[in-house]
PDB file of C-alpha atoms in Angstrom:
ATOM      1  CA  UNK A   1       0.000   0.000   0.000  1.00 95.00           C
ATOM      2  CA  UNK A   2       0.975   3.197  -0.939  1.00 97.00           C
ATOM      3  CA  UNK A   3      -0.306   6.910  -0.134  1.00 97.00           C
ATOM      4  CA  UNK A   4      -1.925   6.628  -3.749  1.00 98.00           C
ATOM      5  CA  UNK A   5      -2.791   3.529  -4.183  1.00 98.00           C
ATOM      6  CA  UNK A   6      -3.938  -0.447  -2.310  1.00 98.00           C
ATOM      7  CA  UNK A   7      -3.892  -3.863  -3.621  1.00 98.00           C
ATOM      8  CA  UNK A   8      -2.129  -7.273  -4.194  1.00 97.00           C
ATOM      9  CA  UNK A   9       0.705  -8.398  -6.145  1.00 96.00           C
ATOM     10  CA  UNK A  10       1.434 -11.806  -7.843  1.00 94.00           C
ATOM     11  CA  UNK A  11       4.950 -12.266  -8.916  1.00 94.00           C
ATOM     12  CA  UNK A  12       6.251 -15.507 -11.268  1.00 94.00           C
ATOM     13  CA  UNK A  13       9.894 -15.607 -12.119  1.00 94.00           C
ATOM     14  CA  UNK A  14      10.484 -18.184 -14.682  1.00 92.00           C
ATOM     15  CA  UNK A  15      14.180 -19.734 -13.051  1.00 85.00           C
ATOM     16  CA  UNK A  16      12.740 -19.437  -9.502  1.00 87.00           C
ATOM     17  CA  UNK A  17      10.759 -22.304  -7.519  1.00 82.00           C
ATOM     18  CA  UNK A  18       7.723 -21.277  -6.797  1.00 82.00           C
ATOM     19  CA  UNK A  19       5.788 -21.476  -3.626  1.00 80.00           C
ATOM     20  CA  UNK A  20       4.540 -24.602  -3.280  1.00 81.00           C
ATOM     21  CA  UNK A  21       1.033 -23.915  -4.067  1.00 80.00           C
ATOM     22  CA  UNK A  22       1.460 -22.615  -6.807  1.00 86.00           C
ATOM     23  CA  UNK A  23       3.993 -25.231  -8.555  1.00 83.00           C
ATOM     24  CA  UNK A  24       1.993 -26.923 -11.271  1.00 86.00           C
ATOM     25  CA  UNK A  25       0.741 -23.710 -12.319  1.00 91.00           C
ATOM     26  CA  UNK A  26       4.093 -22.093 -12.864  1.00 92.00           C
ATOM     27  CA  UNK A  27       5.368 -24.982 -14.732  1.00 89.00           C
ATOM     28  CA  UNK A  28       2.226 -24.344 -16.677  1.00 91.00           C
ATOM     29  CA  UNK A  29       2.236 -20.480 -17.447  1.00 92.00           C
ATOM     30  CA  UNK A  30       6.008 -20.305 -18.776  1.00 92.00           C
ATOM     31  CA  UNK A  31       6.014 -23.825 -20.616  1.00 91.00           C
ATOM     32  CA  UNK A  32       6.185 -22.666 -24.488  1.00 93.00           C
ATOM     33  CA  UNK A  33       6.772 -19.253 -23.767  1.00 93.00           C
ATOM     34  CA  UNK A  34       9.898 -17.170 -24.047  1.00 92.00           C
ATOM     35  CA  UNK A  35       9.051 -15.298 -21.071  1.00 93.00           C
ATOM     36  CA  UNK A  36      11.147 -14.553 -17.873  1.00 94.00           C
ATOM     37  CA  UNK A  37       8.802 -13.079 -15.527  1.00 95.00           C
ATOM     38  CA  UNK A  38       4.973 -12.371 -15.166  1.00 95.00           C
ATOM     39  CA  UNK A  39       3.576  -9.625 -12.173  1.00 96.00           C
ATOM     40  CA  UNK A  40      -0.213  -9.569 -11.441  1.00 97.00           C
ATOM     41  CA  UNK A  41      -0.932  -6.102  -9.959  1.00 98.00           C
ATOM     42  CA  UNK A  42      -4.873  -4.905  -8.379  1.00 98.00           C
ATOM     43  CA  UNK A  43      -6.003  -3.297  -6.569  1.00 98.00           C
ATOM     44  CA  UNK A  44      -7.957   0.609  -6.500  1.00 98.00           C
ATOM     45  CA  UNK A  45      -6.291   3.991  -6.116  1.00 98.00           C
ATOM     46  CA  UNK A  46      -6.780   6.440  -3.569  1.00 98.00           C
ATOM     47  CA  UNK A  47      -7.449   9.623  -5.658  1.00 97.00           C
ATOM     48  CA  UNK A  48      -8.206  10.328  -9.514  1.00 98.00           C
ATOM     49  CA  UNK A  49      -5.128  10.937 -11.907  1.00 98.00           C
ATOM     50  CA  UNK A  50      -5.058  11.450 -15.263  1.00 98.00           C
ATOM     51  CA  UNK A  51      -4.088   8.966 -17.067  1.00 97.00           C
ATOM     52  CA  UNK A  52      -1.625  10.483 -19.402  1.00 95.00           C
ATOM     53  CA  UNK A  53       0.804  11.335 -16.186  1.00 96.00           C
ATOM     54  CA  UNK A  54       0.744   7.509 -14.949  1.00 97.00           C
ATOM     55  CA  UNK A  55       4.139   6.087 -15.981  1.00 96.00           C
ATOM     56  CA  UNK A  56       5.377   2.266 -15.736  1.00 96.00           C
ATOM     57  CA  UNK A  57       9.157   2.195 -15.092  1.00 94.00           C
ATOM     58  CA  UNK A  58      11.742   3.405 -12.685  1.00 94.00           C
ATOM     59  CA  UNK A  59      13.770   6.493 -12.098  1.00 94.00           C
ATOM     60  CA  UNK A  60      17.125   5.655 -10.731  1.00 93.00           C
ATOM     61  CA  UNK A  61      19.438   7.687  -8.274  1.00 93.00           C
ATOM     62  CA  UNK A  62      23.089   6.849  -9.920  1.00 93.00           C
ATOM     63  CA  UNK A  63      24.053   6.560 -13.179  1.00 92.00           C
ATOM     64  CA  UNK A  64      24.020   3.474 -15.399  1.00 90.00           C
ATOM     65  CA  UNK A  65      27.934   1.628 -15.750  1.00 89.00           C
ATOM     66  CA  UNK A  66      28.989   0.313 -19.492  1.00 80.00           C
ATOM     67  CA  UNK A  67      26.267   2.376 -21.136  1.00 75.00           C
ATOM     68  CA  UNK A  68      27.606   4.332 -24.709  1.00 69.00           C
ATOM     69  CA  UNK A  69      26.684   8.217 -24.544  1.00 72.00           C
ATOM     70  CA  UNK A  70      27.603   8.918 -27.498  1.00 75.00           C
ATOM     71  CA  UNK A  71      25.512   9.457 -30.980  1.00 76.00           C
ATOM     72  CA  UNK A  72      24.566   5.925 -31.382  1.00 69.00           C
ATOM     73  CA  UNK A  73      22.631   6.111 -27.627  1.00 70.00           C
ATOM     74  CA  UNK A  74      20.738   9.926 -28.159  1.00 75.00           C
ATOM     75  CA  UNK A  75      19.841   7.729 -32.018  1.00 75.00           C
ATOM     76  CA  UNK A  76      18.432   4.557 -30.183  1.00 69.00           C
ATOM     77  CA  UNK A  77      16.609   6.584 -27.601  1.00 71.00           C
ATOM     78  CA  UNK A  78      14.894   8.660 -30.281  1.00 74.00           C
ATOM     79  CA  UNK A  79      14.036   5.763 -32.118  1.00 68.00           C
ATOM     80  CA  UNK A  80      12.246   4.136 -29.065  1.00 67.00           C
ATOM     81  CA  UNK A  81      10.511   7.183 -28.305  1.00 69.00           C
ATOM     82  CA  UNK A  82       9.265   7.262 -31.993  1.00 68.00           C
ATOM     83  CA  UNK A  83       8.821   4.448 -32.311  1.00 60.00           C
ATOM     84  CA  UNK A  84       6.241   3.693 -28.549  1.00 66.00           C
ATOM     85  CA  UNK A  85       4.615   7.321 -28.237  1.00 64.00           C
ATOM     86  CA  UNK A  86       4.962   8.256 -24.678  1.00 68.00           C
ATOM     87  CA  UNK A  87       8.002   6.862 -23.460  1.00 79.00           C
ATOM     88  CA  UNK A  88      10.963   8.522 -21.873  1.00 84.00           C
ATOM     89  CA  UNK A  89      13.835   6.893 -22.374  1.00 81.00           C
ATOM     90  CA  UNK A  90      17.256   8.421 -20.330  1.00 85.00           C
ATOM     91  CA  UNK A  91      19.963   5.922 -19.966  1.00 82.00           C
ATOM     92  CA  UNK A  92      22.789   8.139 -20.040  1.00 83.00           C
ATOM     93  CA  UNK A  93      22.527  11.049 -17.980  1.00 87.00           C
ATOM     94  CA  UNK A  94      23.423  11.437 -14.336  1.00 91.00           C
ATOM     95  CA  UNK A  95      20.246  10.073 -12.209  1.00 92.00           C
ATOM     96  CA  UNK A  96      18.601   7.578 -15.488  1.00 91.00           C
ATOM     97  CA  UNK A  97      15.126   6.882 -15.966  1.00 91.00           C
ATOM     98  CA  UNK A  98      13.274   4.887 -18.381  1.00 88.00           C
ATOM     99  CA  UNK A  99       8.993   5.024 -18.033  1.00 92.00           C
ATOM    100  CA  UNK A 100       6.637   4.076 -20.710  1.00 92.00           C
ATOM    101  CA  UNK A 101       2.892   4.833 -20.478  1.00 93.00           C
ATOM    102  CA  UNK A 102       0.626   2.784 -17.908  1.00 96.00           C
ATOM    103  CA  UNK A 103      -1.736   1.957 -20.583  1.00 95.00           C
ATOM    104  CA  UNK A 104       1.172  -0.058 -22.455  1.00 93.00           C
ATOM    105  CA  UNK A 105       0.639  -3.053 -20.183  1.00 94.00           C
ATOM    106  CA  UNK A 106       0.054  -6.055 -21.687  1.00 94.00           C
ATOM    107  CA  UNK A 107      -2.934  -6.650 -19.903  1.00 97.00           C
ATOM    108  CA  UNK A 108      -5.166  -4.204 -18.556  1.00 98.00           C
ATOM    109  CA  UNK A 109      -8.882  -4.532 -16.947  1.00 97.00           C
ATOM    110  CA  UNK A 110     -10.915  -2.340 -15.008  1.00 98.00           C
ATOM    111  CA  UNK A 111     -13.786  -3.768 -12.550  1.00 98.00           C
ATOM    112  CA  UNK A 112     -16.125  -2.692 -10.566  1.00 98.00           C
ATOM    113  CA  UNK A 113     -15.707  -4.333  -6.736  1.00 98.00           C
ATOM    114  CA  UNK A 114     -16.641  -7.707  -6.437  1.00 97.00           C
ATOM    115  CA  UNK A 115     -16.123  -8.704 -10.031  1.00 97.00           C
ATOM    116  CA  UNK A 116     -12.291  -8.540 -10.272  1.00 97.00           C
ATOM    117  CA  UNK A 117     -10.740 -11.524 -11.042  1.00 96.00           C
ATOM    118  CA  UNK A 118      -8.786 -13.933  -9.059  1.00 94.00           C
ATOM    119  CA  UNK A 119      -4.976 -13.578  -9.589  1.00 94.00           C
ATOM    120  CA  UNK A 120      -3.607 -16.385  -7.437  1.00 89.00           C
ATOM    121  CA  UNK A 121      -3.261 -20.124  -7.754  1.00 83.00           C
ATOM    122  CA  UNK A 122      -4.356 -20.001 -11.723  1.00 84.00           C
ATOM    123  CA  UNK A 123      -3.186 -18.768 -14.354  1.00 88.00           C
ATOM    124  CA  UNK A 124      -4.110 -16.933 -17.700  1.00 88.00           C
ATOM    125  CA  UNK A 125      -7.566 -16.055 -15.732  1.00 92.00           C
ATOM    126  CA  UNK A 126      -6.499 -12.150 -16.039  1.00 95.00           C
ATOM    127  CA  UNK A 127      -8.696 -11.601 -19.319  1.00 96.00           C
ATOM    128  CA  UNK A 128      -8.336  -7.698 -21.021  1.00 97.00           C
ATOM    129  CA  UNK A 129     -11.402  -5.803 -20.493  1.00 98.00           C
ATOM    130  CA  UNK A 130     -11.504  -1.963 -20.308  1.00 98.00           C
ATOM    131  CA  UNK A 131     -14.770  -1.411 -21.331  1.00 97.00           C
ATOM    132  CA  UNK A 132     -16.036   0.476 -18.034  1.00 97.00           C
ATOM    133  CA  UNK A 133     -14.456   3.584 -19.670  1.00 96.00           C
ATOM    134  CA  UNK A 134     -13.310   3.105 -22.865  1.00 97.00           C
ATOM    135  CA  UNK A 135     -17.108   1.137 -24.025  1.00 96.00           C
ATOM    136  CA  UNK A 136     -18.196  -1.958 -25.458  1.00 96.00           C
ATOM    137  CA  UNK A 137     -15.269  -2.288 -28.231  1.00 96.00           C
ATOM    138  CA  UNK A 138     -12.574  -2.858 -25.502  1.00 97.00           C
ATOM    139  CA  UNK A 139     -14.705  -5.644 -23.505  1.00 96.00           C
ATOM    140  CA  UNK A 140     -13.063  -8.783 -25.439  1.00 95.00           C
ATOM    141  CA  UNK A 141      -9.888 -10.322 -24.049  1.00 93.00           C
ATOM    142  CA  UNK A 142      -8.767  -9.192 -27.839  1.00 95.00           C
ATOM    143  CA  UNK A 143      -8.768  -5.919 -27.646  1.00 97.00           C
ATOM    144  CA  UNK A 144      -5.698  -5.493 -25.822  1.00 96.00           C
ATOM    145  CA  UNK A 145      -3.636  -4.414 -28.418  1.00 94.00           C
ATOM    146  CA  UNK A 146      -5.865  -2.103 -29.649  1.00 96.00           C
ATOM    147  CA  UNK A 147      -6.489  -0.821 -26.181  1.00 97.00           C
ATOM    148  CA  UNK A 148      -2.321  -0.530 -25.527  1.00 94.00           C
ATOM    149  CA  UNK A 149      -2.062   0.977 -29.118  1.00 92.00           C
ATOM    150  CA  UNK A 150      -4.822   3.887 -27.691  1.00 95.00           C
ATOM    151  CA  UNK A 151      -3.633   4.844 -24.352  1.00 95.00           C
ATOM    152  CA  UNK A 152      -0.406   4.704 -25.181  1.00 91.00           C
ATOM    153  CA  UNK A 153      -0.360   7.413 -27.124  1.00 90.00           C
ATOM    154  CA  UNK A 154      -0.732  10.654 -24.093  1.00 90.00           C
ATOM    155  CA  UNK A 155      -2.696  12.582 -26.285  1.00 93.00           C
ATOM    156  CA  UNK A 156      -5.446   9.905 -25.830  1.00 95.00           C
ATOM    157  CA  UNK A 157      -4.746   8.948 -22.201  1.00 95.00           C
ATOM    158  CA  UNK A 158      -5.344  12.124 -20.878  1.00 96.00           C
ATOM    159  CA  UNK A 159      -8.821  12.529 -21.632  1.00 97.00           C
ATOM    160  CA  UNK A 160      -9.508   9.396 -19.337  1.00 97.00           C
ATOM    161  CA  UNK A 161      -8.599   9.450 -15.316  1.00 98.00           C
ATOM    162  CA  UNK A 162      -8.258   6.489 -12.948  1.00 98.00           C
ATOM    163  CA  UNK A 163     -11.414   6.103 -10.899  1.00 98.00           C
ATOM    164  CA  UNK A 164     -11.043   5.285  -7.307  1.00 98.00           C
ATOM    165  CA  UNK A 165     -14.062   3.129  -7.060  1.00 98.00           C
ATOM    166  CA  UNK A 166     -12.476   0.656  -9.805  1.00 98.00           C
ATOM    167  CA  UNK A 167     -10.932  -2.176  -9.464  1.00 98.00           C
ATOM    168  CA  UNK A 168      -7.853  -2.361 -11.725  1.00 98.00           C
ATOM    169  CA  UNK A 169      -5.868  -5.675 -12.747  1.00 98.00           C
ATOM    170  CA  UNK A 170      -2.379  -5.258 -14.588  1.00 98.00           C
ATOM    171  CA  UNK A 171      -0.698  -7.845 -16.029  1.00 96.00           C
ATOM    172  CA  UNK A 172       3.334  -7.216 -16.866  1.00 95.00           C
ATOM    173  CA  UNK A 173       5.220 -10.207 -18.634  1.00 94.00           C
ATOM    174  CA  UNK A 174       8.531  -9.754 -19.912  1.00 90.00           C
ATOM    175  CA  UNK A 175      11.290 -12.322 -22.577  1.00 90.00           C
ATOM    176  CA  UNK A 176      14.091 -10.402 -22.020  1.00 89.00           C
ATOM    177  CA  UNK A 177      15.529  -9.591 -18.640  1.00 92.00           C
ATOM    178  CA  UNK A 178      16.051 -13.034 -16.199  1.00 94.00           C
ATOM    179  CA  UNK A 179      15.920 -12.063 -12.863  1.00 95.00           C
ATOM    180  CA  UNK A 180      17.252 -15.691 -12.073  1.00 93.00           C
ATOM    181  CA  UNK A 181      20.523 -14.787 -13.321  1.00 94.00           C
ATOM    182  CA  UNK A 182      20.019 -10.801 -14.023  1.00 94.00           C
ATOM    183  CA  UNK A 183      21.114 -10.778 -17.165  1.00 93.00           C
ATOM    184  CA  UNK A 184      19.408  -8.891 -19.528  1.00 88.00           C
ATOM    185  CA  UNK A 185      18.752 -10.963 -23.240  1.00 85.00           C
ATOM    186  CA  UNK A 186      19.005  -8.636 -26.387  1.00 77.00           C
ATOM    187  CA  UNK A 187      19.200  -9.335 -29.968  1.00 70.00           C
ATOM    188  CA  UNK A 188      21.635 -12.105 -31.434  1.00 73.00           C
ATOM    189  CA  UNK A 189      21.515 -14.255 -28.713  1.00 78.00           C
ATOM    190  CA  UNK A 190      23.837 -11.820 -26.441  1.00 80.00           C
ATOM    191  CA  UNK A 191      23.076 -10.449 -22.691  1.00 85.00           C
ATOM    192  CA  UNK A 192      24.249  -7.735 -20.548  1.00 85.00           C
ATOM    193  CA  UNK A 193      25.498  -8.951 -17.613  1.00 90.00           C
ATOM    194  CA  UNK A 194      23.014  -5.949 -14.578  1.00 92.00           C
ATOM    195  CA  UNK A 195      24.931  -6.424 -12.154  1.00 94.00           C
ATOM    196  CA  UNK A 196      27.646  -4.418 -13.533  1.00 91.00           C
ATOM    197  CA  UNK A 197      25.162  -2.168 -15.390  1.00 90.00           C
ATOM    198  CA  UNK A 198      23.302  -1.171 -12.432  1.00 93.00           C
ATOM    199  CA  UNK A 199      25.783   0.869  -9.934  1.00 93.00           C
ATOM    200  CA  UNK A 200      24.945  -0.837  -6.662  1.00 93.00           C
ATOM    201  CA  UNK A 201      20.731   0.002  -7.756  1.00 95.00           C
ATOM    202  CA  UNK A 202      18.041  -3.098  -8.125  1.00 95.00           C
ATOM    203  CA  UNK A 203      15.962  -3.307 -10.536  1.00 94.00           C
ATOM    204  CA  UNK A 204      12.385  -2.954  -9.859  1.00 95.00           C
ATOM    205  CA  UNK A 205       8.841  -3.055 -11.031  1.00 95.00           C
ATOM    206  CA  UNK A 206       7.071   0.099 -10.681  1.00 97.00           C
ATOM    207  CA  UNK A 207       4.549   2.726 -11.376  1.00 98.00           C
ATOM    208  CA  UNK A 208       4.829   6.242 -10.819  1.00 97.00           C
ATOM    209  CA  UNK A 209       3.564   9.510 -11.421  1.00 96.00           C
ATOM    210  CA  UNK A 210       5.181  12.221 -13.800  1.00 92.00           C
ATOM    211  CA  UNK A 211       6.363  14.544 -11.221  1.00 93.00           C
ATOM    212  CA  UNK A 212       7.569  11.230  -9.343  1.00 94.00           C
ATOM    213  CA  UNK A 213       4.885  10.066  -6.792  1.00 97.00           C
ATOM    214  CA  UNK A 214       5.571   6.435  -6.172  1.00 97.00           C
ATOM    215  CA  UNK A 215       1.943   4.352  -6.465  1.00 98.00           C
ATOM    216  CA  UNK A 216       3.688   1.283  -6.229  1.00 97.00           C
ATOM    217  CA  UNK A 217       7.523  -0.284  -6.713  1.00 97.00           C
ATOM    218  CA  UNK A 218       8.958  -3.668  -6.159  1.00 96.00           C
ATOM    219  CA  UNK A 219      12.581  -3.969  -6.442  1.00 96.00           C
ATOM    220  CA  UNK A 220      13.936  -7.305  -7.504  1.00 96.00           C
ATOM    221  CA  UNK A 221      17.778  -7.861  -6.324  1.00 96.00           C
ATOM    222  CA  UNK A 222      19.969 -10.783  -6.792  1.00 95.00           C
ATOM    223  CA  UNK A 223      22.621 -11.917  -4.773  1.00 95.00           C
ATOM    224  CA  UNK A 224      25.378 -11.379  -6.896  1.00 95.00           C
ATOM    225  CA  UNK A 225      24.214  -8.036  -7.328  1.00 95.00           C
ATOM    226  CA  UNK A 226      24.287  -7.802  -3.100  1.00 96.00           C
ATOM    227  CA  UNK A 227      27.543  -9.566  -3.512  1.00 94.00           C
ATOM    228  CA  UNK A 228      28.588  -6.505  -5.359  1.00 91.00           C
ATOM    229  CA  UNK A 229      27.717  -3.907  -3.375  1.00 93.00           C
ATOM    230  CA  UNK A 230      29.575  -5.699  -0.477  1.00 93.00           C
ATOM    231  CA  UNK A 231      32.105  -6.039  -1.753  1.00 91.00           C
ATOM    232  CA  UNK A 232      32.679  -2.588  -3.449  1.00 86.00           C
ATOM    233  CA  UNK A 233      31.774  -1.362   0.066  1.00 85.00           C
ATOM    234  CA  UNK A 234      34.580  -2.871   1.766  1.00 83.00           C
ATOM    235  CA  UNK A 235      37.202  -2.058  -1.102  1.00 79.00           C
ATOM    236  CA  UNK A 236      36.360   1.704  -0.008  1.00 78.00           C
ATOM    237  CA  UNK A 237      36.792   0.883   3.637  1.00 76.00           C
ATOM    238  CA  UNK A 238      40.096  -0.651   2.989  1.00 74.00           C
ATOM    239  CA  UNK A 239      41.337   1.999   1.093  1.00 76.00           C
ATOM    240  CA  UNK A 240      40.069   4.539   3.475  1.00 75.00           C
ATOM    241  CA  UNK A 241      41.697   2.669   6.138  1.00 75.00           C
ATOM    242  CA  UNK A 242      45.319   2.721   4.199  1.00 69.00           C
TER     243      UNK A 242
END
């Protein structure tokens, strides 16, 4: 829970056991997928905000290690910002961030109380429906893209607000970054190794506002990435020490 916002959270990671309840279902939900990770987020916010200023992603206090900032970078951000309208993409400056538009989630569906469905021991039972505001063409489960292809765009979003007396259920899946091993996968069969990218930060899964107000955030570390820190931590001391 959050100033802005209460719910629930249902987290799969693909090279991690699951809980013991849920076991035949996670071998069920990634088998013949590519992806590394699901997160199942409901749950109703505390105040209306447009949503045009609703942003998925993470702003980060230190900057990024092994990152290019030359031309090639300021070309690939422009691209991605061209090419998804609404997101801001910063990977080389000082304090990073990188947000893209709440309604980009893969799945998105807006209840009233009471009818919102179940997002533990099942799986694929999160079915796209955004009809409550958006009307009868977004009720199918197959309207998704059409729905993310809509609010994406902020000129669209911000004629529509979040209602505290919905129910909303996100759905965030993701075939590129393994948390089991945090490596991030990118084209060619190649991966970044985060640990070193990341400057002592975690990763994490969150949603803010524009001017920053955290609704919710779930960092996801690793132990080599603790490891890391540690370790850099007492290189410092010892050199203080000398």
């Amino acid at each position: 829970e959050s100033d802005l916002f209460a719910g629930r959270v249902f987290l799969r990671l693909r090279p991690i056991e699951s809980h013991p309840d849920d076991k035949a279902n996670h071998t069920s939900y990634f088998e013949g997928k590519k992806r590394f990770w699901q997160i199942i987020i409901q749950g109703q916010f505390k105040q209306e905000i447009n949503m045009s200023d609703l942003m998925l992603g993470d702003f980060y206090e230190k900057p990024f290690h092994g990152i290019p900032k030359g031309y090639i970078m300021q070309l690939y951000q422009k691209f991605m910002e061209a090419l998804s309208p609404g997101i801001i993409m910063d990977m080389i400056s000082d304090r990073p961030k990188i947000l893209t538009s709440f309604g980009s989630a893969q799945i998105m569906r807006i209840d009233l109380p009471g009818n919102e469905p179940k997002i533990t021991g099942v799986i694929d039972n999160v079915q796209e429906n955004t009809s409550l505001i958006l009307g009868e063409g977004f009720a199918s489960p197959k309207s998704a893209k059409k729905r993310r292809k809509y609010l994406s765009n902020p000129k669209n979003s911000s004629k529509y607000r979040v209602n505290p007396g919905h129910v909303y259920t996100l759905e965030l899946y993701d075939h590129s970054m393994n948390f089991g091993t945090y490596h991030q996968h990118i084209m060619g069969g190649a991966k970044i190794d985060m640990v070193d990218s990341m400057n002592g930060q975690a990763l994490a899964l969150c949603l803010f506002t524009r001017d920053q107000r955290l609704i919710w955030k779930f960092p996801i570390w690793h132990e080599r990435l603790i490891e890391d820190i540690e370790k850099k931590k007492g290189a410092k001391l010892q050199a203080a020490t000398k």
